[in-house]
Amino acid sequence: MNTIQMVDLKGQYLKIKEEVDNAVDEVFNSTAFINGPKVISFQKNLESYLGVKHVIPCANGTDALQIAMMGLGLKPGDEVITADFTFAATVEVIALLGLTPVLVDVDPINFNIDLEAIVKAITPKTKAIVPVHLFGLCANMEAIMEIAKNHKLYVIEDNAQAIGANYKFSDGRIAKAGTIGDLGCTSFFPSKNLGCYGDGGAIFTNNDELAYTLRGIVNHGMYERYHHDVVGVNSRLDSVQAAILDIKLKHLDNYNKARRNSAREYTKALKHHPNLIVPSGKDECEGICDTCDCHVFHQYTLRIIDGDRNGLVKHLNEKGIPCGVYYPIPLHKQKAYTDDRYNEEDFRVTNQLCEEVISLPMHTELTNEMITYIADAVKEFLDN
Ligand SMILES: *Cc1c(COP(=O)(O)O)cnc(C)c1O
């Protein structure tokens, strides 16, 4: 058995090496490093994959979130509601723009933003909701869009962890994660489900006017060369990354399928253990049935109930199994983001999850042998 890695970028690269090397060579020979044809090609291909009118490529996922908020014209003092249990980038850009982050609790079953908590947090200053499709599973967008409509709020989806995931509406309609809100943002950080070989990101929207605004913002606020109509930023996806992404996009559904297959194996091995709660999707399928693409397993995250989570991390590491704790500290307890108005009782779930969660190795190159070894090591520790 090969060494087990949290993410196996090398193994994945070797399988598409020739394709990728040729595409990168083409960019080197064309020297169209910025805004070249590869960027346009990737943009168009991603638009058609997602079924969205506009993809605006940019430099990384954090920029995508920032640019989205700039594009909506949010102003200092405006409140933006987001999840307490997520990566800091989401709350970081809200604060950076002088907006007021309002962190709310998440759901204990699917780890996504809690609907009642959103409603409770809305004030006359609230302007937007940023649901994060955590670990590869879409938040309850149907309900979130309804809340947003009733309160006239924008919705920006943080889709950094769920590209390619499907969201099913109650009427059976299916849309890709990130294409449902006013804007969707994603990251092409190497370990994401669609990762490049450096930094990259993109914003999605079906709104022509917003798309126009955003294309100017990513390019110094220019709509006509050297005419700066709005304050912008310099945030570009470079041609080398776009060339790699264009190749990898063709494999994305297979990559996500491989992740789902691994998740299914983990769940088969672990679901009956009394100290474990396995990840759960929308319905009984747990997001991993053969017909449902609702979970793309950016992470495979367990909850350890009445067990020593930190001891388990140590045990796995000793057996050569890397693992992660995403996330160990709730955002509302981070020094940069604490706020007197927060009340610990409103964060019961996030506080608990930060003590209980552990993410097992998850990538496209896992073998069943590895999964059995990992699952056995988890059970061995919990049974002792
Ligand atoms: C990775 C990630 C981001 C940030 O993306 P970068 O490309 O690293 O800037 C934002 N939000 C979430 C939920 C993420 O997982």
Tab-separated table of C-alpha atoms and ligand atoms in Angstrom:
chain	number	residue	atom	x	y	z
A	1	MET	CA	0.000	0.000	0.000
A	2	ASN	CA	1.307	3.464	-0.878
A	3	THR	CA	1.735	6.115	1.800
A	4	ILE	CA	-1.641	7.541	2.781
A	5	GLN	CA	-1.939	11.266	2.191
A	6	MET	CA	-4.636	13.734	3.166
A	7	VAL	CA	-4.688	14.866	-0.480
A	8	ASP	CA	-2.750	13.097	-3.256
A	9	LEU	CA	-2.037	15.784	-5.843
A	10	LYS	CA	0.919	13.922	-7.328
A	11	GLY	CA	-0.998	10.708	-8.008
A	12	GLN	CA	-3.775	12.710	-9.641
A	13	TYR	CA	-1.314	14.709	-11.768
A	14	LEU	CA	0.504	11.622	-13.060
A	15	LYS	CA	-2.742	10.334	-14.592
A	16	ILE	CA	-3.245	13.500	-16.667
A	17	LYS	CA	0.396	14.516	-16.988
A	18	GLU	CA	0.599	14.465	-20.767
A	19	GLU	CA	-2.571	16.511	-21.241
A	20	VAL	CA	-1.547	19.047	-18.616
A	21	ASP	CA	2.057	19.331	-19.773
A	22	ASN	CA	0.950	19.942	-23.366
A	23	ALA	CA	-1.538	22.619	-22.332
A	24	VAL	CA	1.035	24.398	-20.174
A	25	ASP	CA	3.614	24.161	-22.972
A	26	GLU	CA	1.169	25.872	-25.280
A	27	VAL	CA	0.842	28.777	-22.860
A	28	PHE	CA	4.626	29.069	-22.505
A	29	ASN	CA	5.043	29.131	-26.267
A	30	SER	CA	2.232	31.619	-26.799
A	31	THR	CA	3.513	33.851	-23.952
A	32	ALA	CA	-0.116	34.971	-23.478
A	33	PHE	CA	0.277	34.713	-19.731
A	34	ILE	CA	-2.473	37.125	-18.712
A	35	ASN	CA	-6.028	37.131	-20.127
A	36	GLY	CA	-4.992	34.762	-22.909
A	37	PRO	CA	-7.245	32.464	-24.924
A	38	LYS	CA	-6.931	29.723	-22.274
A	39	VAL	CA	-8.690	31.931	-19.748
A	40	ILE	CA	-11.580	32.609	-22.136
A	41	SER	CA	-11.801	28.935	-23.044
A	42	PHE	CA	-11.937	27.828	-19.408
A	43	GLN	CA	-14.478	30.524	-18.601
A	44	LYS	CA	-16.792	29.364	-21.409
A	45	ASN	CA	-16.383	25.693	-20.538
A	46	LEU	CA	-17.111	26.324	-16.867
A	47	GLU	CA	-20.184	28.400	-17.793
A	48	SER	CA	-21.585	25.518	-19.796
A	49	TYR	CA	-20.649	22.897	-17.180
A	50	LEU	CA	-22.413	24.850	-14.451
A	51	GLY	CA	-25.290	25.997	-16.614
A	52	VAL	CA	-24.681	29.582	-15.546
A	53	LYS	CA	-24.643	32.678	-17.773
A	54	HIS	CA	-21.447	34.243	-16.468
A	55	VAL	CA	-18.212	33.027	-14.930
A	56	ILE	CA	-15.796	35.768	-13.889
A	57	PRO	CA	-12.362	34.264	-13.215
A	58	CYS	CA	-10.195	35.870	-10.534
A	59	ALA	CA	-7.049	35.253	-8.504
A	60	ASN	CA	-8.366	33.122	-5.614
A	61	GLY	CA	-11.492	32.222	-3.687
A	62	THR	CA	-11.025	34.876	-1.038
A	63	ASP	CA	-10.855	37.561	-3.740
A	64	ALA	CA	-13.952	36.072	-5.331
A	65	LEU	CA	-15.894	36.657	-2.102
A	66	GLN	CA	-14.517	40.174	-1.712
A	67	ILE	CA	-15.252	41.127	-5.308
A	68	ALA	CA	-18.762	39.692	-5.026
A	69	MET	CA	-19.455	41.935	-2.037
A	70	MET	CA	-17.948	44.950	-3.798
A	71	GLY	CA	-20.079	44.224	-6.861
A	72	LEU	CA	-23.268	44.256	-4.814
A	73	GLY	CA	-22.367	47.725	-3.602
A	74	LEU	CA	-22.432	46.752	0.087
A	75	LYS	CA	-21.453	49.674	2.326
A	76	PRO	CA	-19.676	49.952	5.689
A	77	GLY	CA	-22.150	49.203	8.460
A	78	ASP	CA	-24.178	46.787	6.324
A	79	GLU	CA	-24.581	43.463	8.090
A	80	VAL	CA	-23.717	40.206	6.378
A	81	ILE	CA	-24.832	36.914	7.913
A	82	THR	CA	-22.605	33.873	7.556
A	83	ALA	CA	-21.808	30.581	9.281
A	84	ASP	CA	-19.705	30.355	12.433
A	85	PHE	CA	-18.356	26.967	11.376
A	86	THR	CA	-16.274	27.579	8.251
A	87	PHE	CA	-12.874	28.665	6.969
A	88	ALA	CA	-12.022	32.242	7.985
A	89	ALA	CA	-11.891	33.637	4.428
A	90	THR	CA	-15.639	34.128	4.422
A	91	VAL	CA	-15.763	36.357	7.496
A	92	GLU	CA	-12.400	37.953	6.695
A	93	VAL	CA	-13.564	39.717	3.548
A	94	ILE	CA	-16.751	40.928	5.216
A	95	ALA	CA	-14.648	42.588	7.922
A	96	LEU	CA	-12.037	43.838	5.456
A	97	LEU	CA	-14.664	45.775	3.497
A	98	GLY	CA	-15.871	47.461	6.691
A	99	LEU	CA	-19.092	45.470	6.629
A	100	THR	CA	-20.337	43.918	9.844
A	101	PRO	CA	-20.023	40.134	9.994
A	102	VAL	CA	-22.884	38.449	11.817
A	103	LEU	CA	-21.903	34.877	12.606
A	104	VAL	CA	-24.633	32.332	13.226
A	105	ASP	CA	-24.764	28.689	14.266
A	106	VAL	CA	-24.933	25.692	11.958
A	107	ASP	CA	-27.007	22.546	11.655
A	108	PRO	CA	-25.617	19.525	13.558
A	109	ILE	CA	-26.572	17.056	10.804
A	110	ASN	CA	-25.252	18.687	7.642
A	111	PHE	CA	-22.863	21.271	9.185
A	112	ASN	CA	-24.390	24.071	7.081
A	113	ILE	CA	-25.816	27.413	8.195
A	114	ASP	CA	-28.865	27.043	10.437
A	115	LEU	CA	-32.056	28.477	8.963
A	116	GLU	CA	-33.655	29.572	12.226
A	117	ALA	CA	-30.418	31.225	13.267
A	118	ILE	CA	-30.382	33.227	10.026
A	119	VAL	CA	-33.906	34.504	10.594
A	120	LYS	CA	-33.121	35.368	14.204
A	121	ALA	CA	-30.054	37.393	13.165
A	122	ILE	CA	-31.782	39.566	10.568
A	123	THR	CA	-31.996	43.279	11.453
A	124	PRO	CA	-32.879	46.361	9.362
A	125	LYS	CA	-29.151	46.637	8.556
A	126	THR	CA	-28.846	43.121	7.141
A	127	LYS	CA	-27.999	43.189	3.445
A	128	ALA	CA	-26.738	39.725	2.553
A	129	ILE	CA	-26.491	36.080	3.544
A	130	VAL	CA	-23.384	34.046	2.698
A	131	PRO	CA	-24.165	30.330	2.993
A	132	VAL	CA	-21.080	28.115	2.796
A	133	HIS	CA	-21.561	24.715	1.153
A	134	LEU	CA	-19.341	23.083	3.714
A	135	PHE	CA	-17.353	19.924	3.001
A	136	GLY	CA	-19.060	19.489	-0.391
A	137	LEU	CA	-22.747	19.554	0.521
A	138	CYS	CA	-25.015	22.380	-0.574
A	139	ALA	CA	-26.769	24.349	2.154
A	140	ASN	CA	-30.568	24.395	2.067
A	141	MET	CA	-30.687	26.927	-0.763
A	142	GLU	CA	-34.420	26.690	-1.366
A	143	ALA	CA	-35.161	27.873	2.168
A	144	ILE	CA	-32.336	30.414	2.151
A	145	MET	CA	-33.575	31.984	-1.101
A	146	GLU	CA	-37.060	32.191	0.404
A	147	ILE	CA	-35.738	33.950	3.524
A	148	ALA	CA	-33.701	36.293	1.320
A	149	LYS	CA	-36.703	37.120	-0.823
A	150	ASN	CA	-38.887	37.875	2.173
A	151	HIS	CA	-36.298	40.211	3.680
A	152	LYS	CA	-34.892	41.619	0.409
A	153	LEU	CA	-31.375	40.294	1.002
A	154	TYR	CA	-28.664	39.265	-1.416
A	155	VAL	CA	-27.341	35.711	-1.345
A	156	ILE	CA	-23.684	34.999	-2.072
A	157	GLU	CA	-22.874	31.294	-2.114
A	158	ASP	CA	-19.422	30.343	-0.856
A	159	ASN	CA	-18.956	27.359	-3.119
A	160	ALA	CA	-15.226	26.856	-2.519
A	161	GLN	CA	-15.845	23.310	-1.265
A	162	ALA	CA	-18.726	22.080	-3.418
A	163	ILE	CA	-17.998	22.661	-7.091
A	164	GLY	CA	-19.876	20.140	-9.203
A	165	ALA	CA	-22.418	19.324	-6.480
A	166	ASN	CA	-26.063	19.244	-7.484
A	167	TYR	CA	-28.821	20.880	-5.519
A	168	LYS	CA	-32.317	19.436	-5.809
A	169	PHE	CA	-35.305	21.703	-5.275
A	170	SER	CA	-38.503	20.265	-3.860
A	171	ASP	CA	-40.124	20.429	-7.321
A	172	GLY	CA	-37.372	18.186	-8.693
A	173	ARG	CA	-35.456	20.948	-10.457
A	174	ILE	CA	-31.686	20.524	-10.209
A	175	ALA	CA	-29.092	23.298	-10.228
A	176	LYS	CA	-25.350	23.257	-9.693
A	177	ALA	CA	-24.106	24.534	-6.346
A	178	GLY	CA	-23.018	28.153	-6.679
A	179	THR	CA	-25.525	29.065	-9.388
A	180	ILE	CA	-28.595	29.577	-7.217
A	181	GLY	CA	-27.911	32.787	-5.268
A	182	ASP	CA	-27.303	36.239	-6.752
A	183	LEU	CA	-23.637	35.321	-6.883
A	184	GLY	CA	-21.566	32.202	-6.293
A	185	CYS	CA	-17.874	32.147	-5.449
A	186	THR	CA	-15.346	29.378	-5.755
A	187	SER	CA	-11.685	28.619	-5.159
A	188	PHE	CA	-9.305	26.614	-7.325
A	189	PHE	CA	-6.768	26.156	-4.507
A	190	PRO	CA	-4.881	22.910	-5.296
A	191	SER	CA	-6.666	20.743	-2.707
A	192	LYS	CA	-10.183	21.840	-3.697
A	193	ASN	CA	-12.351	19.489	-5.777
A	194	LEU	CA	-11.364	21.445	-8.907
A	195	GLY	CA	-7.879	22.602	-8.007
A	196	CYS	CA	-5.221	24.275	-10.129
A	197	TYR	CA	-1.436	24.237	-9.547
A	198	GLY	CA	-1.293	27.559	-7.737
A	199	ASP	CA	-4.034	30.011	-6.789
A	200	GLY	CA	-7.245	30.676	-8.656
A	201	GLY	CA	-10.900	31.505	-8.137
A	202	ALA	CA	-14.102	32.537	-9.876
A	203	ILE	CA	-17.461	34.190	-9.375
A	204	PHE	CA	-20.668	32.925	-11.017
A	205	THR	CA	-23.859	34.801	-11.783
A	206	ASN	CA	-26.891	34.726	-14.043
A	207	ASN	CA	-27.292	38.508	-13.724
A	208	ASP	CA	-25.916	40.355	-16.796
A	209	GLU	CA	-25.606	43.688	-15.052
A	210	LEU	CA	-23.745	42.235	-12.075
A	211	ALA	CA	-21.438	40.297	-14.389
A	212	TYR	CA	-20.550	43.520	-16.200
A	213	THR	CA	-19.833	45.282	-12.896
A	214	LEU	CA	-17.659	42.417	-11.638
A	215	ARG	CA	-15.591	42.176	-14.827
A	216	GLY	CA	-14.626	45.799	-14.291
A	217	ILE	CA	-13.896	45.398	-10.580
A	218	VAL	CA	-11.445	42.514	-11.132
A	219	ASN	CA	-9.553	44.763	-13.538
A	220	HIS	CA	-8.922	47.985	-11.545
A	221	GLY	CA	-12.465	49.241	-12.038
A	222	MET	CA	-11.834	49.724	-15.770
A	223	TYR	CA	-14.649	49.334	-18.260
A	224	GLU	CA	-12.773	51.275	-20.903
A	225	ARG	CA	-8.996	51.251	-20.961
A	226	TYR	CA	-7.563	53.755	-18.440
A	227	HIS	CA	-11.008	54.967	-17.421
A	228	HIS	CA	-11.519	53.958	-13.785
A	229	ASP	CA	-15.236	54.219	-13.035
A	230	VAL	CA	-15.236	52.390	-9.723
A	231	VAL	CA	-12.603	51.352	-7.195
A	232	GLY	CA	-11.442	47.942	-8.290
A	233	VAL	CA	-8.744	45.409	-7.546
A	234	ASN	CA	-6.196	43.479	-9.557
A	235	SER	CA	-7.417	39.917	-9.401
A	236	ARG	CA	-6.779	37.654	-12.363
A	237	LEU	CA	-6.687	33.957	-13.095
A	238	ASP	CA	-3.458	33.505	-15.053
A	239	SER	CA	-3.316	31.572	-18.317
A	240	VAL	CA	-1.179	28.726	-16.949
A	241	GLN	CA	-3.734	27.998	-14.218
A	242	ALA	CA	-6.622	28.376	-16.687
A	243	ALA	CA	-4.992	25.873	-19.067
A	244	ILE	CA	-4.647	23.335	-16.235
A	245	LEU	CA	-8.192	23.969	-15.026
A	246	ASP	CA	-9.587	23.527	-18.535
A	247	ILE	CA	-8.084	20.021	-18.593
A	248	LYS	CA	-9.152	19.176	-15.055
A	249	LEU	CA	-12.719	20.418	-15.594
A	250	LYS	CA	-13.205	17.541	-18.046
A	251	HIS	CA	-12.363	15.143	-15.223
A	252	LEU	CA	-14.318	16.898	-12.474
A	253	ASP	CA	-17.372	14.620	-12.534
A	254	ASN	CA	-15.118	11.565	-12.344
A	255	TYR	CA	-13.097	13.130	-9.549
A	256	ASN	CA	-16.253	13.821	-7.583
A	257	LYS	CA	-17.459	10.291	-8.294
A	258	ALA	CA	-14.205	8.884	-6.918
A	259	ARG	CA	-14.664	10.978	-3.769
A	260	ARG	CA	-18.241	9.743	-3.402
A	261	ASN	CA	-17.139	6.135	-3.844
A	262	SER	CA	-14.543	6.578	-1.116
A	263	ALA	CA	-17.135	8.208	1.121
A	264	ARG	CA	-19.452	5.259	0.568
A	265	GLU	CA	-16.704	2.825	1.601
A	266	TYR	CA	-15.921	4.825	4.728
A	267	THR	CA	-19.589	5.023	5.644
A	268	LYS	CA	-20.116	1.293	5.094
A	269	ALA	CA	-17.270	0.565	7.483
A	270	LEU	CA	-18.091	3.144	10.136
A	271	LYS	CA	-21.809	3.872	10.227
A	272	HIS	CA	-22.833	1.412	12.913
A	273	HIS	CA	-20.166	2.393	15.421
A	274	PRO	CA	-21.795	3.808	18.568
A	275	ASN	CA	-19.172	6.545	18.976
A	276	LEU	CA	-19.402	7.825	15.418
A	277	ILE	CA	-21.751	9.966	13.392
A	278	VAL	CA	-20.981	9.635	9.693
A	279	PRO	CA	-21.591	12.515	7.264
A	280	SER	CA	-25.144	12.847	6.167
A	281	GLY	CA	-26.604	14.259	2.999
A	282	LYS	CA	-30.015	15.675	2.334
A	283	ASP	CA	-32.182	12.593	2.493
A	284	GLU	CA	-31.728	9.005	3.586
A	285	CYS	CA	-29.242	8.490	0.781
A	286	GLU	CA	-26.652	10.289	2.921
A	287	GLY	CA	-25.682	12.072	-0.271
A	288	ILE	CA	-23.870	9.041	-1.608
A	289	CYS	CA	-26.427	6.946	-3.451
A	290	ASP	CA	-25.724	6.161	-7.081
A	291	THR	CA	-28.192	8.567	-8.613
A	292	CYS	CA	-27.646	11.564	-6.379
A	293	ASP	CA	-24.768	13.952	-6.860
A	294	CYS	CA	-25.703	16.236	-3.999
A	295	HIS	CA	-22.526	15.671	-1.945
A	296	VAL	CA	-19.065	15.972	-3.521
A	297	PHE	CA	-17.122	15.203	-0.329
A	298	HIS	CA	-14.504	17.891	-0.255
A	299	GLN	CA	-13.996	16.426	3.210
A	300	TYR	CA	-15.198	13.232	4.841
A	301	THR	CA	-15.919	14.442	8.342
A	302	LEU	CA	-16.925	12.295	11.310
A	303	ARG	CA	-18.260	13.369	14.669
A	304	ILE	CA	-16.741	11.522	17.630
A	305	ILE	CA	-19.404	11.082	20.308
A	306	ASP	CA	-18.236	10.408	23.869
A	307	GLY	CA	-14.739	9.701	22.639
A	308	ASP	CA	-11.282	11.234	22.721
A	309	ARG	CA	-11.109	13.091	19.401
A	310	ASN	CA	-7.632	14.471	19.998
A	311	GLY	CA	-6.420	11.034	21.096
A	312	LEU	CA	-7.806	9.603	17.861
A	313	VAL	CA	-5.891	12.181	15.817
A	314	LYS	CA	-2.707	11.117	17.582
A	315	HIS	CA	-3.455	7.407	17.152
A	316	LEU	CA	-4.076	7.806	13.415
A	317	ASN	CA	-0.925	9.843	12.939
A	318	GLU	CA	1.063	7.144	14.716
A	319	LYS	CA	-0.310	4.619	12.233
A	320	GLY	CA	0.777	6.773	9.291
A	321	ILE	CA	-2.696	8.153	8.668
A	322	PRO	CA	-2.921	11.933	8.283
A	323	CYS	CA	-6.189	13.555	9.312
A	324	GLY	CA	-7.511	17.055	9.868
A	325	VAL	CA	-9.663	18.949	12.327
A	326	TYR	CA	-11.761	21.345	10.272
A	327	TYR	CA	-12.347	23.517	12.162
A	328	PRO	CA	-10.900	23.503	15.697
A	329	ILE	CA	-12.069	26.976	16.799
A	330	PRO	CA	-15.430	28.623	16.067
A	331	LEU	CA	-15.004	31.891	14.175
A	332	HIS	CA	-16.860	33.851	16.833
A	333	LYS	CA	-14.093	32.876	19.285
A	334	GLN	CA	-11.246	33.935	16.988
A	335	LYS	CA	-9.519	37.064	18.285
A	336	ALA	CA	-10.050	38.922	15.025
A	337	TYR	CA	-13.773	38.230	14.948
A	338	THR	CA	-15.081	38.210	18.509
A	339	ASP	CA	-17.891	40.637	19.193
A	340	ASP	CA	-19.575	41.600	22.453
A	341	ARG	CA	-22.968	41.036	20.976
A	342	TYR	CA	-22.383	37.297	20.587
A	343	ASN	CA	-23.964	35.002	23.119
A	344	GLU	CA	-22.374	31.571	23.694
A	345	GLU	CA	-25.796	29.925	23.857
A	346	ASP	CA	-26.379	30.881	20.255
A	347	PHE	CA	-23.389	28.803	19.128
A	348	ARG	CA	-24.113	25.477	20.806
A	349	VAL	CA	-23.697	23.387	17.682
A	350	THR	CA	-20.510	25.019	16.384
A	351	ASN	CA	-18.930	24.887	19.838
A	352	GLN	CA	-19.718	21.184	20.020
A	353	LEU	CA	-18.623	20.372	16.465
A	354	CYS	CA	-15.244	22.004	17.013
A	355	GLU	CA	-14.695	19.480	19.839
A	356	GLU	CA	-16.021	16.455	17.942
A	357	VAL	CA	-15.069	16.624	14.267
A	358	ILE	CA	-12.290	14.807	12.501
A	359	SER	CA	-11.772	14.680	8.736
A	360	LEU	CA	-10.259	11.531	7.248
A	361	PRO	CA	-8.055	11.458	4.129
A	362	MET	CA	-10.216	12.304	1.121
A	363	HIS	CA	-9.016	12.626	-2.458
A	364	THR	CA	-9.379	11.071	-5.873
A	365	GLU	CA	-6.633	8.479	-5.495
A	366	LEU	CA	-7.753	6.600	-2.356
A	367	THR	CA	-7.931	2.806	-2.679
A	368	ASN	CA	-10.363	0.516	-0.856
A	369	GLU	CA	-7.343	-1.037	0.848
A	370	MET	CA	-6.408	2.352	2.282
A	371	ILE	CA	-9.968	3.045	3.387
A	372	THR	CA	-10.216	-0.317	5.165
A	373	TYR	CA	-6.906	0.348	6.903
A	374	ILE	CA	-8.035	3.821	7.984
A	375	ALA	CA	-11.505	2.699	9.126
A	376	ASP	CA	-10.000	-0.213	11.086
A	377	ALA	CA	-7.577	2.167	12.803
A	378	VAL	CA	-10.462	4.471	13.780
A	379	LYS	CA	-12.472	1.580	15.251
A	380	GLU	CA	-9.435	0.063	16.960
A	381	PHE	CA	-8.867	3.308	18.868
A	382	LEU	CA	-12.514	3.820	19.815
A	383	ASP	CA	-12.955	0.200	20.972
A	384	ASN	CA	-10.000	0.349	23.337
B	1	LIG	C1	-10.705	27.583	0.424
B	1	LIG	C2	-11.846	28.369	0.884
B	1	LIG	C3	-11.931	29.746	0.641
B	1	LIG	C4	-10.798	30.572	0.110
B	1	LIG	O1	-10.256	30.200	-1.099
B	1	LIG	P1	-8.761	30.651	-1.469
B	1	LIG	O2	-8.667	30.324	-2.925
B	1	LIG	O3	-7.832	29.852	-0.638
B	1	LIG	O4	-8.645	32.104	-1.228
B	1	LIG	C5	-13.086	30.402	1.022
B	1	LIG	N1	-14.091	29.764	1.630
B	1	LIG	C6	-14.038	28.450	1.909
B	1	LIG	C7	-15.199	27.794	2.586
B	1	LIG	C8	-12.906	27.703	1.566
B	1	LIG	O5	-12.864	26.407	1.845
